[in-house]
Amino acid sequence: MDNLQAVRAQEYAKVYEDLLSAAAQLDTLRRLEAGGAVDAHATAAMHAVRFAATILWPTVSNTPPPGFRHDSERLLQLAANWREAALELGEFAPPRPALRLVTASQPAEEHPTGKRR
């Protein structure tokens, strides 16, 4: 039984390190967006991975806490960020197409094929 616990602890430590590494890679990727903006998908993925690392951290003994906030309030914020990005809500919402009003008093535009729209 002790052997099983040792293997479990070792595997948790490996996964925790992998999560921290993935979060760092995503943090770098999200900053590569042109014009100084950040990529919303990489940011959302980074938050999701950080969330996973934060949840797993208490199970890994003798390991320092993650290098980012890991309190309950931050966990709730990470979950909200991930949800908005996954569902494309809020700041992660895709831009809406521009709408143009056409009234009966305006002449119809002619399409390049010669047909009226």
PDB file of C-alpha atoms in Angstrom:
ATOM      1  CA  MET A   1       0.000   0.000   0.000  1.00  0.00           C
ATOM      2  CA  ASP A   2       2.869   2.389   0.766  1.00  0.00           C
ATOM      3  CA  ASN A   3       4.281   1.716  -2.693  1.00  0.00           C
ATOM      4  CA  LEU A   4       0.979   2.761  -4.279  1.00  0.00           C
ATOM      5  CA  GLN A   5       0.960   5.995  -2.277  1.00  0.00           C
ATOM      6  CA  ALA A   6       4.548   6.738  -3.298  1.00  0.00           C
ATOM      7  CA  VAL A   7       3.731   6.187  -6.971  1.00  0.00           C
ATOM      8  CA  ARG A   8       0.635   8.353  -6.662  1.00  0.00           C
ATOM      9  CA  ALA A   9       2.626  11.159  -4.999  1.00  0.00           C
ATOM     10  CA  GLN A  10       5.308  10.937  -7.701  1.00  0.00           C
ATOM     11  CA  GLU A  11       2.713  11.080 -10.493  1.00  0.00           C
ATOM     12  CA  TYR A  12       0.914  14.029  -8.888  1.00  0.00           C
ATOM     13  CA  ALA A  13       4.234  15.865  -8.703  1.00  0.00           C
ATOM     14  CA  LYS A  14       4.927  15.156 -12.400  1.00  0.00           C
ATOM     15  CA  VAL A  15       1.476  16.349 -13.477  1.00  0.00           C
ATOM     16  CA  TYR A  16       1.787  19.455 -11.310  1.00  0.00           C
ATOM     17  CA  GLU A  17       5.134  20.329 -12.917  1.00  0.00           C
ATOM     18  CA  ASP A  18       3.678  19.675 -16.400  1.00  0.00           C
ATOM     19  CA  LEU A  19       0.754  21.984 -15.648  1.00  0.00           C
ATOM     20  CA  LEU A  20       3.052  24.755 -14.449  1.00  0.00           C
ATOM     21  CA  SER A  21       5.171  24.346 -17.581  1.00  0.00           C
ATOM     22  CA  ALA A  22       2.107  24.423 -19.868  1.00  0.00           C
ATOM     23  CA  ALA A  23       0.801  27.550 -18.101  1.00  0.00           C
ATOM     24  CA  ALA A  24       4.157  29.281 -18.638  1.00  0.00           C
ATOM     25  CA  GLN A  25       4.185  28.317 -22.338  1.00  0.00           C
ATOM     26  CA  LEU A  26       0.634  29.598 -22.812  1.00  0.00           C
ATOM     27  CA  ASP A  27       1.523  32.835 -21.033  1.00  0.00           C
ATOM     28  CA  THR A  28       4.322  33.343 -23.572  1.00  0.00           C
ATOM     29  CA  LEU A  29       2.076  32.452 -26.521  1.00  0.00           C
ATOM     30  CA  ARG A  30      -0.707  34.792 -25.494  1.00  0.00           C
ATOM     31  CA  ARG A  31       1.701  37.745 -25.520  1.00  0.00           C
ATOM     32  CA  LEU A  32       2.851  37.056 -29.106  1.00  0.00           C
ATOM     33  CA  GLU A  33      -0.261  38.696 -30.568  1.00  0.00           C
ATOM     34  CA  ALA A  34       0.532  41.559 -32.949  1.00  0.00           C
ATOM     35  CA  GLY A  35       0.152  45.130 -31.752  1.00  0.00           C
ATOM     36  CA  GLY A  36       0.726  44.382 -28.083  1.00  0.00           C
ATOM     37  CA  ALA A  37      -2.684  42.722 -27.625  1.00  0.00           C
ATOM     38  CA  VAL A  38      -3.014  39.323 -25.987  1.00  0.00           C
ATOM     39  CA  ASP A  39      -4.542  36.280 -27.649  1.00  0.00           C
ATOM     40  CA  ALA A  40      -7.863  35.483 -25.964  1.00  0.00           C
ATOM     41  CA  HIS A  41      -7.747  31.731 -26.636  1.00  0.00           C
ATOM     42  CA  ALA A  42      -4.225  31.282 -25.246  1.00  0.00           C
ATOM     43  CA  THR A  43      -5.185  33.436 -22.257  1.00  0.00           C
ATOM     44  CA  ALA A  44      -8.263  31.334 -21.560  1.00  0.00           C
ATOM     45  CA  ALA A  45      -6.271  28.123 -21.873  1.00  0.00           C
ATOM     46  CA  MET A  46      -3.613  29.538 -19.552  1.00  0.00           C
ATOM     47  CA  HIS A  47      -6.259  30.336 -16.939  1.00  0.00           C
ATOM     48  CA  ALA A  48      -7.726  26.827 -17.252  1.00  0.00           C
ATOM     49  CA  VAL A  49      -4.294  25.207 -16.806  1.00  0.00           C
ATOM     50  CA  ARG A  50      -3.471  27.487 -13.872  1.00  0.00           C
ATOM     51  CA  PHE A  51      -6.806  26.530 -12.343  1.00  0.00           C
ATOM     52  CA  ALA A  52      -5.915  22.834 -12.705  1.00  0.00           C
ATOM     53  CA  ALA A  53      -2.474  23.391 -11.171  1.00  0.00           C
ATOM     54  CA  THR A  54      -4.008  25.290  -8.260  1.00  0.00           C
ATOM     55  CA  ILE A  55      -6.509  22.503  -7.598  1.00  0.00           C
ATOM     56  CA  LEU A  56      -3.778  19.847  -7.727  1.00  0.00           C
ATOM     57  CA  TRP A  57      -1.187  21.738  -5.638  1.00  0.00           C
ATOM     58  CA  PRO A  58      -2.476  20.693  -2.162  1.00  0.00           C
ATOM     59  CA  THR A  59      -2.038  17.022  -3.129  1.00  0.00           C
ATOM     60  CA  VAL A  60       1.671  17.478  -3.926  1.00  0.00           C
ATOM     61  CA  SER A  61       3.707  17.392  -0.736  1.00  0.00           C
ATOM     62  CA  ASN A  62       6.870  19.452  -0.226  1.00  0.00           C
ATOM     63  CA  THR A  63       6.156  21.612  -3.265  1.00  0.00           C
ATOM     64  CA  PRO A  64       6.073  25.403  -3.244  1.00  0.00           C
ATOM     65  CA  PRO A  65       2.782  27.036  -4.219  1.00  0.00           C
ATOM     66  CA  PRO A  66       2.263  28.045  -7.830  1.00  0.00           C
ATOM     67  CA  GLY A  67       3.869  31.315  -8.892  1.00  0.00           C
ATOM     68  CA  PHE A  68       0.489  32.996  -9.246  1.00  0.00           C
ATOM     69  CA  ARG A  69      -2.435  33.775  -6.961  1.00  0.00           C
ATOM     70  CA  HIS A  70      -4.067  30.599  -5.723  1.00  0.00           C
ATOM     71  CA  ASP A  71      -6.615  31.764  -3.146  1.00  0.00           C
ATOM     72  CA  SER A  72     -10.328  30.880  -3.354  1.00  0.00           C
ATOM     73  CA  GLU A  73     -11.294  34.263  -4.804  1.00  0.00           C
ATOM     74  CA  ARG A  74      -8.725  33.847  -7.582  1.00  0.00           C
ATOM     75  CA  LEU A  75      -9.950  30.300  -8.288  1.00  0.00           C
ATOM     76  CA  LEU A  76     -13.454  31.669  -8.826  1.00  0.00           C
ATOM     77  CA  GLN A  77     -12.079  34.369 -11.150  1.00  0.00           C
ATOM     78  CA  LEU A  78     -10.114  31.780 -13.145  1.00  0.00           C
ATOM     79  CA  ALA A  79     -13.243  29.656 -13.527  1.00  0.00           C
ATOM     80  CA  ALA A  80     -15.207  32.710 -14.704  1.00  0.00           C
ATOM     81  CA  ASN A  81     -12.477  33.635 -17.215  1.00  0.00           C
ATOM     82  CA  TRP A  82     -12.387  30.095 -18.574  1.00  0.00           C
ATOM     83  CA  ARG A  83     -16.174  29.969 -18.881  1.00  0.00           C
ATOM     84  CA  GLU A  84     -16.351  33.275 -20.758  1.00  0.00           C
ATOM     85  CA  ALA A  85     -13.591  32.249 -23.148  1.00  0.00           C
ATOM     86  CA  ALA A  86     -15.017  28.788 -23.759  1.00  0.00           C
ATOM     87  CA  LEU A  87     -18.477  30.200 -24.468  1.00  0.00           C
ATOM     88  CA  GLU A  88     -17.126  33.301 -26.279  1.00  0.00           C
ATOM     89  CA  LEU A  89     -18.809  35.717 -23.884  1.00  0.00           C
ATOM     90  CA  GLY A  90     -17.777  39.154 -22.617  1.00  0.00           C
ATOM     91  CA  GLU A  91     -14.349  40.257 -23.786  1.00  0.00           C
ATOM     92  CA  PHE A  92     -13.950  36.909 -25.568  1.00  0.00           C
ATOM     93  CA  ALA A  93     -17.035  37.422 -27.739  1.00  0.00           C
ATOM     94  CA  PRO A  94     -16.327  37.516 -31.466  1.00  0.00           C
ATOM     95  CA  PRO A  95     -17.017  40.858 -33.135  1.00  0.00           C
ATOM     96  CA  ARG A  96     -20.522  41.174 -34.457  1.00  0.00           C
ATOM     97  CA  PRO A  97     -21.025  41.791 -38.147  1.00  0.00           C
ATOM     98  CA  ALA A  98     -21.893  45.347 -39.127  1.00  0.00           C
ATOM     99  CA  LEU A  99     -25.535  45.820 -39.998  1.00  0.00           C
ATOM    100  CA  ARG A 100     -26.686  48.235 -42.666  1.00  0.00           C
ATOM    101  CA  LEU A 101     -30.212  49.588 -42.815  1.00  0.00           C
ATOM    102  CA  VAL A 102     -31.841  49.679 -46.216  1.00  0.00           C
ATOM    103  CA  THR A 103     -35.013  51.661 -46.699  1.00  0.00           C
ATOM    104  CA  ALA A 104     -37.454  51.619 -49.585  1.00  0.00           C
ATOM    105  CA  SER A 105     -36.527  55.192 -50.530  1.00  0.00           C
ATOM    106  CA  GLN A 106     -32.911  54.232 -51.293  1.00  0.00           C
ATOM    107  CA  PRO A 107     -32.181  52.857 -54.753  1.00  0.00           C
ATOM    108  CA  ALA A 108     -31.092  49.235 -54.742  1.00  0.00           C
ATOM    109  CA  GLU A 109     -27.421  48.595 -55.324  1.00  0.00           C
ATOM    110  CA  GLU A 110     -26.531  46.754 -58.459  1.00  0.00           C
ATOM    111  CA  HIS A 111     -24.626  43.533 -57.990  1.00  0.00           C
ATOM    112  CA  PRO A 112     -21.570  42.952 -60.259  1.00  0.00           C
ATOM    113  CA  THR A 113     -23.593  40.308 -62.114  1.00  0.00           C
ATOM    114  CA  GLY A 114     -26.081  42.981 -63.183  1.00  0.00           C
ATOM    115  CA  LYS A 115     -28.831  41.846 -60.815  1.00  0.00           C
ATOM    116  CA  ARG A 116     -30.332  44.247 -58.300  1.00  0.00           C
ATOM    117  CA  ARG A 117     -30.082  43.466 -54.624  1.00  0.00           C
TER     118      ARG A 117
END
